[in-house]
GROMACS .gro file of C-alpha atoms in nm:
model
  326
    1MET     CA    1  -0.527  -4.980   4.258
    2MET     CA    2  -0.735  -4.736   4.457
    3LYS     CA    3  -0.690  -4.366   4.456
    4GLY     CA    4  -0.463  -4.243   4.736
    5PHE     CA    5  -0.272  -4.570   4.788
    6HIS     CA    6   0.012  -4.544   4.536
    7PRO     CA    7   0.344  -4.732   4.564
    8PHE     CA    8   0.499  -4.458   4.780
    9HIS     CA    9   0.232  -4.524   5.045
   10LYS     CA   10   0.305  -4.896   5.035
   11SER     CA   11   0.678  -4.834   5.078
   12TRP     CA   12   0.612  -4.608   5.375
   13MET     CA   13   0.380  -4.866   5.532
   14PHE     CA   14   0.653  -5.128   5.494
   15PHE     CA   15   0.894  -4.890   5.667
   16SER     CA   16   0.635  -4.839   5.943
   17LEU     CA   17   0.607  -5.214   5.998
   18MET     CA   18   0.985  -5.242   6.025
   19MET     CA   19   0.991  -4.957   6.277
   20MET     CA   20   0.724  -5.134   6.482
   21LEU     CA   21   0.944  -5.445   6.494
   22PHE     CA   22   1.239  -5.236   6.614
   23ILE     CA   23   1.019  -5.078   6.881
   24VAL     CA   24   0.909  -5.421   7.007
   25GLY     CA   25   1.273  -5.529   7.027
   26SER     CA   26   1.392  -5.218   7.214
   27SER     CA   27   1.554  -5.286   7.550
   28SER     CA   28   1.566  -4.937   7.704
   29TRP     CA   29   1.362  -4.620   7.727
   30PHE     CA   30   1.627  -4.423   7.535
   31SER     CA   31   1.614  -4.652   7.231
   32LEU     CA   32   1.234  -4.627   7.236
   33TRP     CA   33   1.255  -4.249   7.254
   34VAL     CA   34   1.498  -4.236   6.959
   35LEU     CA   35   1.269  -4.461   6.752
   36PHE     CA   36   0.973  -4.235   6.834
   37GLU     CA   37   1.165  -3.937   6.701
   38ILE     CA   38   1.279  -4.114   6.383
   39PHE     CA   39   0.927  -4.239   6.320
   40GLY     CA   40   0.778  -3.894   6.374
   41TRP     CA   41   1.025  -3.717   6.146
   42PHE     CA   42   0.972  -3.967   5.866
   43PHE     CA   43   0.595  -3.927   5.899
   44ILE     CA   44   0.622  -3.548   5.872
   45GLY     CA   45   0.840  -3.595   5.564
   46PHE     CA   46   0.578  -3.832   5.422
   47LEU     CA   47   0.302  -3.575   5.474
   48SER     CA   48   0.510  -3.296   5.319
   49LYS     CA   49   0.478  -3.476   4.984
   50LYS     CA   50   0.099  -3.468   5.002
   51GLY     CA   51   0.052  -3.098   4.931
   52ASP     CA   52   0.176  -2.743   4.983
   53SER     CA   53  -0.141  -2.552   5.073
   54PHE     CA   54  -0.168  -2.323   5.374
   55TYR     CA   55  -0.392  -2.563   5.570
   56HIS     CA   56  -0.157  -2.851   5.493
   57SER     CA   57   0.136  -2.651   5.630
   58ILE     CA   58  -0.060  -2.573   5.946
   59THR     CA   59  -0.133  -2.945   5.989
   60LEU     CA   60   0.237  -3.029   5.959
   61TRP     CA   61   0.330  -2.767   6.217
   62LYS     CA   62   0.070  -2.898   6.462
   63ILE     CA   63   0.199  -3.253   6.427
   64PHE     CA   64   0.558  -3.132   6.471
   65PHE     CA   65   0.478  -2.917   6.774
   66PHE     CA   66   0.284  -3.179   6.970
   67SER     CA   67   0.526  -3.457   6.876
   68PHE     CA   68   0.818  -3.244   6.995
   69LEU     CA   69   0.637  -3.142   7.314
   70SER     CA   70   0.531  -3.497   7.407
   71SER     CA   71   0.877  -3.638   7.333
   72SER     CA   72   1.035  -3.368   7.549
   73VAL     CA   73   0.804  -3.454   7.839
   74ILE     CA   74   0.885  -3.827   7.810
   75PHE     CA   75   1.259  -3.753   7.792
   76LEU     CA   76   1.233  -3.522   8.094
   77SER     CA   77   1.058  -3.786   8.307
   78PHE     CA   78   1.337  -4.039   8.255
   79SER     CA   79   1.617  -3.782   8.276
   80LEU     CA   80   1.506  -3.683   8.627
   81SER     CA   81   1.472  -4.043   8.742
   82SER     CA   82   1.747  -4.261   8.884
   83ASN     CA   83   1.864  -4.586   8.720
   84GLN     CA   84   1.619  -4.534   8.431
   85VAL     CA   85   1.329  -4.621   8.662
   86LEU     CA   86   1.024  -4.406   8.733
   87ASP     CA   87   1.087  -4.404   9.107
   88SER     CA   88   0.835  -4.141   9.218
   89PRO     CA   89   0.463  -4.076   9.160
   90PHE     CA   90   0.541  -3.731   9.018
   91LEU     CA   91   0.779  -3.864   8.751
   92THR     CA   92   0.531  -4.139   8.668
   93LEU     CA   93   0.260  -3.876   8.621
   94VAL     CA   94   0.488  -3.668   8.397
   95PHE     CA   95   0.566  -3.977   8.190
   96ILE     CA   96   0.196  -4.062   8.155
   97LEU     CA   97   0.113  -3.709   8.042
   98GLY     CA   98   0.382  -3.730   7.774
   99VAL     CA   99   0.265  -4.069   7.649
  100MET     CA  100  -0.102  -3.964   7.647
  101MET     CA  101  -0.012  -3.648   7.456
  102LYS     CA  102   0.183  -3.849   7.197
  103MET     CA  103  -0.104  -4.096   7.155
  104GLY     CA  104  -0.356  -3.812   7.133
  105VAL     CA  105  -0.591  -3.955   7.394
  106PRO     CA  106  -0.813  -3.754   7.633
  107PRO     CA  107  -0.760  -3.493   7.762
  108PHE     CA  108  -0.498  -3.427   7.489
  109HIS     CA  109  -0.707  -3.552   7.197
  110GLY     CA  110  -0.813  -3.215   7.058
  111TRP     CA  111  -0.510  -3.173   6.833
  112VAL     CA  112  -0.550  -3.524   6.689
  113VAL     CA  113  -0.914  -3.458   6.600
  114VAL     CA  114  -0.828  -3.130   6.427
  115VAL     CA  115  -0.527  -3.272   6.242
  116SER     CA  116  -0.718  -3.582   6.128
  117GLU     CA  117  -0.981  -3.361   5.964
  118ASN     CA  118  -0.719  -3.237   5.715
  119LEU     CA  119  -0.555  -3.573   5.641
  120PRO     CA  120  -0.639  -3.797   5.345
  121MET     CA  121  -0.758  -4.145   5.433
  122SER     CA  122  -0.424  -4.310   5.351
  123SER     CA  123  -0.231  -4.077   5.584
  124PHE     CA  124  -0.511  -4.102   5.840
  125PHE     CA  125  -0.448  -4.475   5.885
  126LEU     CA  126  -0.075  -4.426   5.937
  127PHE     CA  127  -0.132  -4.138   6.178
  128ASN     CA  128  -0.392  -4.312   6.396
  129PHE     CA  129  -0.241  -4.661   6.405
  130PHE     CA  130   0.131  -4.693   6.340
  131LEU     CA  131   0.228  -4.380   6.535
  132LYS     CA  132   0.034  -4.502   6.841
  133PHE     CA  133   0.190  -4.848   6.852
  134GLY     CA  134   0.514  -4.741   7.020
  135PRO     CA  135   0.359  -4.524   7.295
  136VAL     CA  136   0.115  -4.803   7.384
  137LEU     CA  137   0.395  -5.055   7.428
  138THR     CA  138   0.602  -4.802   7.623
  139SER     CA  139   0.320  -4.738   7.869
  140VAL     CA  140   0.287  -5.111   7.930
  141PHE     CA  141   0.662  -5.162   7.979
  142PHE     CA  142   0.709  -4.881   8.231
  143LEU     CA  143   0.373  -4.853   8.412
  144ASP     CA  144   0.222  -5.077   8.675
  145PHE     CA  145  -0.135  -5.207   8.666
  146TYR     CA  146  -0.275  -4.914   8.867
  147TRP     CA  147  -0.158  -4.652   8.617
  148GLN     CA  148  -0.256  -4.868   8.319
  149PHE     CA  149  -0.602  -4.905   8.468
  150THR     CA  150  -0.629  -4.526   8.514
  151VAL     CA  151  -0.540  -4.457   8.150
  152LEU     CA  152  -0.785  -4.727   8.043
  153ILE     CA  153  -1.073  -4.567   8.235
  154ILE     CA  154  -0.999  -4.228   8.077
  155LEU     CA  155  -0.996  -4.383   7.730
  156LEU     CA  156  -1.324  -4.566   7.790
  157ALA     CA  157  -1.507  -4.264   7.933
  158PHE     CA  158  -1.401  -4.000   7.680
  159GLY     CA  159  -1.383  -4.232   7.383
  160SER     CA  160  -1.737  -4.361   7.423
  161VAL     CA  161  -1.912  -4.035   7.516
  162GLY     CA  162  -1.703  -3.778   7.327
  163GLY     CA  163  -1.797  -3.914   6.987
  164TRP     CA  164  -2.170  -3.849   7.008
  165ASN     CA  165  -2.342  -3.621   6.758
  166LEU     CA  166  -2.058  -3.613   6.506
  167TYR     CA  167  -2.110  -3.524   6.140
  168SER     CA  168  -1.765  -3.600   6.006
  169THR     CA  169  -1.631  -3.937   5.901
  170HIS     CA  170  -1.280  -3.842   6.013
  171ARG     CA  171  -1.398  -3.748   6.362
  172PHE     CA  172  -1.603  -4.065   6.387
  173LEU     CA  173  -1.300  -4.276   6.297
  174VAL     CA  174  -1.080  -4.088   6.547
  175TYR     CA  175  -1.317  -4.159   6.836
  176SER     CA  176  -1.366  -4.515   6.714
  177SER     CA  177  -0.991  -4.577   6.723
  178MET     CA  178  -0.979  -4.410   7.064
  179SER     CA  179  -1.246  -4.645   7.197
  180ASN     CA  180  -1.073  -4.950   7.051
  181LEU     CA  181  -0.744  -4.831   7.199
  182SER     CA  182  -0.897  -4.912   7.538
  183TRP     CA  183  -0.943  -5.268   7.416
  184VAL     CA  184  -0.579  -5.270   7.307
  185PHE     CA  185  -0.476  -5.173   7.661
  186SER     CA  186  -0.702  -5.443   7.801
  187SER     CA  187  -0.552  -5.707   7.573
  188LEU     CA  188  -0.202  -5.599   7.679
  189ILE     CA  189  -0.297  -5.648   8.043
  190SER     CA  190  -0.410  -5.999   7.951
  191GLY     CA  191  -0.102  -6.092   7.746
  192LYS     CA  192   0.115  -5.985   7.454
  193VAL     CA  193  -0.015  -6.258   7.222
  194LEU     CA  194  -0.372  -6.136   7.263
  195PHE     CA  195  -0.252  -5.778   7.212
  196VAL     CA  196  -0.090  -5.865   6.878
  197ALA     CA  197  -0.401  -6.057   6.768
  198TYR     CA  198  -0.635  -5.769   6.853
  199PHE     CA  199  -0.411  -5.496   6.711
  200LEU     CA  200  -0.362  -5.678   6.380
  201SER     CA  201  -0.730  -5.772   6.351
  202TYR     CA  202  -0.857  -5.421   6.415
  203SER     CA  203  -0.590  -5.268   6.192
  204MET     CA  204  -0.691  -5.494   5.903
  205VAL     CA  205  -1.063  -5.423   5.945
  206PHE     CA  206  -0.996  -5.049   5.975
  207PHE     CA  207  -0.759  -5.045   5.677
  208LEU     CA  208  -1.009  -5.218   5.447
  209PHE     CA  209  -1.283  -4.977   5.553
  210LEU     CA  210  -1.057  -4.676   5.489
  211LYS     CA  211  -0.971  -4.806   5.142
  212PHE     CA  212  -1.341  -4.832   5.068
  213LEU     CA  213  -1.402  -4.474   5.189
  214THR     CA  214  -1.111  -4.357   4.974
  215GLY     CA  215  -1.277  -4.514   4.671
  216VAL     CA  216  -1.619  -4.354   4.726
  217ASN     CA  217  -1.471  -4.022   4.848
  218ASP     CA  218  -1.699  -4.018   5.152
  219SER     CA  219  -1.642  -3.726   5.391
  220LYS     CA  220  -1.966  -3.643   5.576
  221ILE     CA  221  -2.240  -3.838   5.751
  222SER     CA  222  -2.498  -3.564   5.801
  223SER     CA  223  -2.711  -3.661   5.501
  224PRO     CA  224  -2.791  -3.991   5.325
  225SER     CA  225  -2.708  -3.824   4.996
  226HIS     CA  226  -2.342  -3.820   5.093
  227PHE     CA  227  -2.331  -4.198   5.124
  228PRO     CA  228  -2.288  -4.439   4.835
  229SER     CA  229  -2.630  -4.540   4.705
  230GLU     CA  230  -2.535  -4.839   4.489
  231VAL     CA  231  -2.636  -5.173   4.639
  232ASN     CA  232  -2.289  -5.330   4.635
  233GLN     CA  233  -2.130  -5.021   4.791
  234LYS     CA  234  -2.402  -5.005   5.057
  235MET     CA  235  -2.333  -5.369   5.144
  236VAL     CA  236  -1.958  -5.311   5.180
  237PHE     CA  237  -2.021  -4.999   5.388
  238ILE     CA  238  -2.259  -5.174   5.630
  239LEU     CA  239  -2.036  -5.482   5.658
  240GLY     CA  240  -1.735  -5.263   5.732
  241VAL     CA  241  -1.907  -5.060   6.006
  242MET     CA  242  -2.057  -5.369   6.171
  243ASN     CA  243  -1.717  -5.536   6.170
  244ILE     CA  244  -1.560  -5.231   6.335
  245MET     CA  245  -1.843  -5.235   6.590
  246GLY     CA  246  -1.743  -5.588   6.684
  247VAL     CA  247  -2.092  -5.734   6.679
  248PRO     CA  248  -2.156  -6.105   6.618
  249PRO     CA  249  -2.100  -6.290   6.395
  250PHE     CA  250  -1.820  -6.070   6.262
  251TRP     CA  251  -1.453  -6.142   6.320
  252LEU     CA  252  -1.371  -5.858   6.560
  253PHE     CA  253  -1.645  -5.973   6.798
  254PHE     CA  254  -1.465  -6.300   6.864
  255VAL     CA  255  -1.136  -6.120   6.927
  256LYS     CA  256  -1.311  -5.895   7.180
  257PHE     CA  257  -1.476  -6.199   7.333
  258SER     CA  258  -1.131  -6.355   7.385
  259VAL     CA  259  -1.016  -6.034   7.558
  260ILE     CA  260  -1.318  -6.034   7.790
  261GLU     CA  261  -1.273  -6.403   7.865
  262SER     CA  262  -0.912  -6.342   7.962
  263ILE     CA  263  -0.988  -6.033   8.173
  264LEU     CA  264  -1.263  -6.212   8.369
  265CYS     CA  265  -0.995  -6.428   8.529
  266SER     CA  266  -0.829  -6.123   8.688
  267SER     CA  267  -1.082  -5.839   8.709
  268ILE     CA  268  -1.459  -5.872   8.672
  269PHE     CA  269  -1.498  -5.497   8.730
  270LEU     CA  270  -1.275  -5.412   8.433
  271ALA     CA  271  -1.468  -5.653   8.211
  272LEU     CA  272  -1.797  -5.489   8.311
  273LEU     CA  273  -1.654  -5.144   8.235
  274LEU     CA  274  -1.540  -5.253   7.890
  275ILE     CA  275  -1.879  -5.400   7.806
  276SER     CA  276  -2.074  -5.103   7.948
  277PHE     CA  277  -1.881  -4.829   7.767
  278THR     CA  278  -1.877  -5.030   7.445
  279VAL     CA  279  -2.256  -5.051   7.458
  280VAL     CA  280  -2.271  -4.673   7.509
  281PHE     CA  281  -2.043  -4.624   7.208
  282MET     CA  282  -2.277  -4.837   6.997
  283TYR     CA  283  -2.505  -4.532   6.979
  284MET     CA  284  -2.249  -4.353   6.762
  285TYR     CA  285  -2.200  -4.656   6.538
  286ILE     CA  286  -2.575  -4.692   6.489
  287GLY     CA  287  -2.606  -4.323   6.404
  288PHE     CA  288  -2.317  -4.355   6.161
  289PHE     CA  289  -2.470  -4.622   5.940
  290SER     CA  290  -2.846  -4.583   6.010
  291ASN     CA  291  -2.883  -4.333   5.723
  292GLN     CA  292  -2.709  -4.577   5.494
  293LEU     CA  293  -2.917  -4.870   5.616
  294PHE     CA  294  -3.254  -4.703   5.569
  295SER     CA  295  -3.180  -4.490   5.264
  296LYS     CA  296  -3.329  -4.586   4.931
  297PRO     CA  297  -3.086  -4.806   4.738
  298ASN     CA  298  -2.990  -4.742   4.379
  299PHE     CA  299  -3.028  -5.064   4.180
  300VAL     CA  300  -2.840  -4.929   3.879
  301LYS     CA  301  -2.544  -5.159   3.832
  302LYS     CA  302  -2.220  -4.980   3.909
  303SER     CA  303  -1.901  -5.164   3.989
  304LEU     CA  304  -1.666  -5.080   4.271
  305SER     CA  305  -1.343  -4.902   4.186
  306ASN     CA  306  -1.164  -5.208   4.322
  307PRO     CA  307  -1.384  -5.522   4.296
  308SER     CA  308  -1.139  -5.736   4.494
  309LEU     CA  309  -1.191  -5.509   4.795
  310PHE     CA  310  -1.556  -5.612   4.810
  311TRP     CA  311  -1.464  -5.979   4.839
  312MET     CA  312  -1.185  -5.905   5.087
  313ILE     CA  313  -1.426  -5.733   5.325
  314CYS     CA  314  -1.689  -6.002   5.282
  315LEU     CA  315  -1.430  -6.275   5.342
  316PHE     CA  316  -1.283  -6.101   5.647
  317SER     CA  317  -1.632  -6.042   5.786
  318GLY     CA  318  -1.727  -6.402   5.723
  319MET     CA  319  -1.432  -6.527   5.926
  320GLY     CA  320  -1.659  -6.484   6.225
  321PHE     CA  321  -1.877  -6.766   6.101
  322ILE     CA  322  -1.569  -6.988   6.079
  323SER     CA  323  -1.483  -6.900   6.440
  324VAL     CA  324  -1.825  -7.023   6.551
  325LEU     CA  325  -1.761  -7.363   6.396
  326LEU     CA  326  -1.415  -7.402   6.551
   0.00000   0.00000   0.00000
C-alpha cells in the first residue's frame, strides 16, 4: 500500500461516494445545501487528523471560511426567492457566485490554489473532486443553458490561460482539474450519462496519477532533477500526463471525443471553444512533462513502491486502443 493512502483514507472515500449518491438523489435545494454542509464539515474533520502545524491550521481555517461564505450566499439566494425558484436575474447571479465560490473556479479560484499547495496528494484528490461534485450538479439543476454557458466560458478562459508558467505540481493539477471541469459542464449539457462517464473516467485517471506522485514524492517541476529518473517511473509519469491531456490513443481522448460529438448536434460554437482552449492548455501539459521526456534516464533497476500501479496505469491507458477496435 502506498504512503498516504491508509485505511482511514479509504473509509473516507467510501463515505464521499455515499454522499455523492445522496446528492444525486436530492429533490430540493435545501437537502442539497444540508448535504454540502455535512460533506464540508466531515472533510474539515478529516484534514484535522493530518497534522497540527501552524500552516495546517491556517489551511483548515481558509477552507472553513470560504465554505461557510459560499454556503451562506447559496442559502441567501434561495431564501429571497419565491417557491424555491430563482425568479430574478439578480438572485440567479447571487446563486452563481455562491456556487462558483464553493467550486473554487475563476474568479474565486485563488483560495483553492493556495489551500491545495499545503494539502497532501491524498487529501488533494478529495478536495478537488468529491467536494466539487455537488456544486456542479446543483448548477445544472437550477440554471438554464445561458448561465451554464457563461460559467463554461469563464472556466475555459481562466483554466487554460491561468496555468501557464507554473512550477508547482499542485498548482498544475489545480488548473488541470479546472480545465477539465469545463468538459464536465459540457458533458452535463449533453446528458447525464455522458457526465457520469466523463467524471468517473477523469477521476480514475487523476487518482492513479496522484497515487504515483505520492509514491515518488514529487512536488516541483522547475528542474528535471526533481522528477523520477528511473525508466519505469518515467514511463508511468509520461503515460499518466498524456492520459490526463486526453490525446489519442489514450482512454480520456475517446471520452472527450464523445462529448464533442454530442455537442456538435446542438452548438458548433461551443464545440469549437472547447477544442480551441484545450489546444491552448496543451502548452502547460507539454511544459509539465517535457523535462521528464528529454531528461537522461537512469537505467539502474529500481522497482516502483507499488508495482501493481504501473500495470493499472498501462492498462487504463491502453483502453484507448480497445476503443479504436470497437
